[in-house]
Every structure is written in C-alpha cells, then in structure tokens.
Amino acid sequence: MNLFFDGTVDLVKPVWSDFDRLRFDVQDEIEKTAVKYFDQDKSKAIKFLTSYSNGIALEALEVGKDMIGKIFTRIALVNNPQTSRGYEKPTDWKTSGFIY
C-alpha cells in the first residue's frame, strides 16, 4: 500500500480502523475472563489467551488477503490505458467510476 498510498488509503484505513475498534471494544471482557481463568488455573488462562490471540491473527490474515486483492485491482485498473485516462494522479483514483 505504501507505494500507492494516496490512491489506496481510502480502501485500507477504514477496514483496519473497524478491525481494531471491534477488538478494543471487547478487550475489557477478554481481560476479565483471562483473570478469572488465571485464578482457577494458570494453564487455562494461557490456553484461553493463546486461542484468542491466534484467532485474531487468523482473522487479520483473512482481512489482509481481501484488502490486497482490492488494492491490486485498483492499481491494475489505474495502470490500464483503457481505464486510467484522466486518473494519473493517485488522489483522483478513488473518485473514478471505474475503481472501487
């Protein structure tokens, strides 16, 4: 994304902002649950937190895979002579009717 920041930031930033916000919204409950498990059995807390963090990582991977497809599509459309005329500036990409 950094190579085409101006033309892709509008695709990427909202998705990751939502992803982060959803995780932060449940963080207090996750921590409370982890402490409860820790008080019962330390290994139970470790398993819970490992499972939770692995789940977030896998979800982030899927979101990233989806985003890279959209980024590549936008770049491909902009670099196509039939669709890019008049959209040479990356800041204009997002207003093009041919692009996401």
mmCIF file of C-alpha atoms in Angstrom:
data_model
loop_
_atom_site.group_PDB
_atom_site.id
_atom_site.type_symbol
_atom_site.label_atom_id
_atom_site.label_comp_id
_atom_site.label_asym_id
_atom_site.label_seq_id
_atom_site.Cartn_x
_atom_site.Cartn_y
_atom_site.Cartn_z
ATOM 1 C CA MET A 1 0.000 0.000 0.000
ATOM 2 C CA ASN A 2 2.823 2.423 0.780
ATOM 3 C CA LEU A 3 3.902 2.561 -2.867
ATOM 4 C CA PHE A 4 0.414 3.803 -3.818
ATOM 5 C CA PHE A 5 -0.623 5.361 -0.518
ATOM 6 C CA ASP A 6 -2.705 8.259 -1.828
ATOM 7 C CA GLY A 7 -4.652 6.003 -4.153
ATOM 8 C CA THR A 8 -5.288 3.160 -1.693
ATOM 9 C CA VAL A 9 -5.508 4.636 1.799
ATOM 10 C CA ASP A 10 -9.273 5.093 1.474
ATOM 11 C CA LEU A 11 -9.626 1.334 0.918
ATOM 12 C CA VAL A 12 -7.375 0.208 3.717
ATOM 13 C CA LYS A 13 -7.660 2.635 6.619
ATOM 14 C CA PRO A 14 -11.396 2.208 7.349
ATOM 15 C CA VAL A 15 -11.149 -1.580 7.296
ATOM 16 C CA TRP A 16 -8.279 -1.725 9.791
ATOM 17 C CA SER A 17 -9.814 1.018 11.935
ATOM 18 C CA ASP A 18 -13.001 -1.054 12.256
ATOM 19 C CA PHE A 19 -10.969 -4.204 12.892
ATOM 20 C CA ASP A 20 -9.052 -2.506 15.716
ATOM 21 C CA ARG A 21 -12.142 -0.833 17.200
ATOM 22 C CA LEU A 22 -14.006 -4.135 17.441
ATOM 23 C CA ARG A 23 -11.061 -5.731 19.270
ATOM 24 C CA PHE A 24 -10.689 -2.804 21.666
ATOM 25 C CA ASP A 25 -14.426 -2.872 22.408
ATOM 26 C CA VAL A 26 -14.172 -6.406 23.838
ATOM 27 C CA GLN A 27 -10.735 -6.054 25.443
ATOM 28 C CA ASP A 28 -12.053 -5.452 28.968
ATOM 29 C CA GLU A 29 -14.167 -8.613 28.850
ATOM 30 C CA ILE A 30 -11.286 -10.654 27.452
ATOM 31 C CA GLU A 31 -9.031 -9.462 30.269
ATOM 32 C CA LYS A 32 -11.670 -10.185 32.923
ATOM 33 C CA THR A 33 -12.147 -13.687 31.545
ATOM 34 C CA ALA A 34 -8.396 -14.267 31.443
ATOM 35 C CA VAL A 35 -8.011 -13.171 35.068
ATOM 36 C CA LYS A 36 -10.894 -15.438 36.109
ATOM 37 C CA TYR A 37 -9.257 -18.384 34.347
ATOM 38 C CA PHE A 38 -5.883 -17.463 35.829
ATOM 39 C CA ASP A 39 -7.351 -17.520 39.344
ATOM 40 C CA GLN A 40 -8.724 -21.007 38.656
ATOM 41 C CA ASP A 41 -5.802 -22.468 36.747
ATOM 42 C CA LYS A 42 -2.869 -20.652 35.145
ATOM 43 C CA SER A 43 -2.689 -23.080 32.217
ATOM 44 C CA LYS A 44 -6.371 -22.465 31.454
ATOM 45 C CA ALA A 45 -5.680 -18.724 31.180
ATOM 46 C CA ILE A 46 -2.704 -19.364 28.921
ATOM 47 C CA LYS A 47 -4.784 -21.571 26.623
ATOM 48 C CA PHE A 48 -7.590 -19.017 26.527
ATOM 49 C CA LEU A 49 -5.319 -16.095 25.662
ATOM 50 C CA THR A 50 -3.356 -18.130 23.121
ATOM 51 C CA SER A 51 -6.552 -19.224 21.413
ATOM 52 C CA TYR A 52 -7.934 -15.682 21.430
ATOM 53 C CA SER A 53 -4.782 -14.104 20.021
ATOM 54 C CA ASN A 54 -4.381 -16.835 17.398
ATOM 55 C CA GLY A 55 -7.978 -16.232 16.323
ATOM 56 C CA ILE A 56 -7.336 -12.514 15.907
ATOM 57 C CA ALA A 57 -4.190 -13.227 13.897
ATOM 58 C CA LEU A 58 -6.053 -15.593 11.570
ATOM 59 C CA GLU A 59 -8.866 -13.102 11.142
ATOM 60 C CA ALA A 60 -6.366 -10.319 10.391
ATOM 61 C CA LEU A 61 -4.740 -12.547 7.781
ATOM 62 C CA GLU A 62 -8.083 -13.039 6.034
ATOM 63 C CA VAL A 63 -8.851 -9.317 6.142
ATOM 64 C CA GLY A 64 -5.391 -8.605 4.728
ATOM 65 C CA LYS A 65 -5.872 -11.126 1.919
ATOM 66 C CA ASP A 66 -9.149 -9.457 0.995
ATOM 67 C CA MET A 67 -7.568 -5.993 1.121
ATOM 68 C CA ILE A 68 -4.608 -6.928 -1.053
ATOM 69 C CA GLY A 69 -6.977 -8.145 -3.741
ATOM 70 C CA LYS A 70 -8.791 -4.810 -3.725
ATOM 71 C CA ILE A 71 -5.515 -2.877 -3.767
ATOM 72 C CA PHE A 72 -4.156 -4.910 -6.695
ATOM 73 C CA THR A 73 -7.429 -4.465 -8.570
ATOM 74 C CA ARG A 74 -7.337 -0.714 -8.109
ATOM 75 C CA ILE A 75 -3.696 -0.489 -9.181
ATOM 76 C CA ALA A 76 -4.351 -2.707 -12.197
ATOM 77 C CA LEU A 77 -7.300 -0.580 -13.291
ATOM 78 C CA VAL A 78 -5.344 2.633 -12.892
ATOM 79 C CA ASN A 79 -2.406 1.212 -14.853
ATOM 80 C CA ASN A 80 -4.672 0.026 -17.675
ATOM 81 C CA PRO A 81 -4.590 2.571 -20.518
ATOM 82 C CA GLN A 82 -8.280 1.986 -21.251
ATOM 83 C CA THR A 83 -9.409 2.918 -17.733
ATOM 84 C CA SER A 84 -6.726 5.287 -16.474
ATOM 85 C CA ARG A 85 -7.049 8.238 -18.837
ATOM 86 C CA GLY A 86 -7.539 11.276 -16.679
ATOM 87 C CA TYR A 87 -6.720 9.427 -13.465
ATOM 88 C CA GLU A 88 -2.948 9.685 -13.459
ATOM 89 C CA LYS A 89 -2.880 11.327 -10.034
ATOM 90 C CA PRO A 90 -3.413 8.748 -7.239
ATOM 91 C CA THR A 91 -5.635 11.151 -5.319
ATOM 92 C CA ASP A 92 -8.089 11.034 -8.245
ATOM 93 C CA TRP A 93 -8.333 7.237 -8.279
ATOM 94 C CA LYS A 94 -10.974 6.991 -5.610
ATOM 95 C CA THR A 95 -13.335 9.306 -7.482
ATOM 96 C CA SER A 96 -13.120 7.320 -10.695
ATOM 97 C CA GLY A 97 -16.210 5.407 -11.728
ATOM 98 C CA PHE A 98 -14.004 2.514 -12.850
ATOM 99 C CA ILE A 99 -12.445 1.926 -9.473
ATOM 100 C CA TYR A 100 -13.800 0.732 -6.127
#
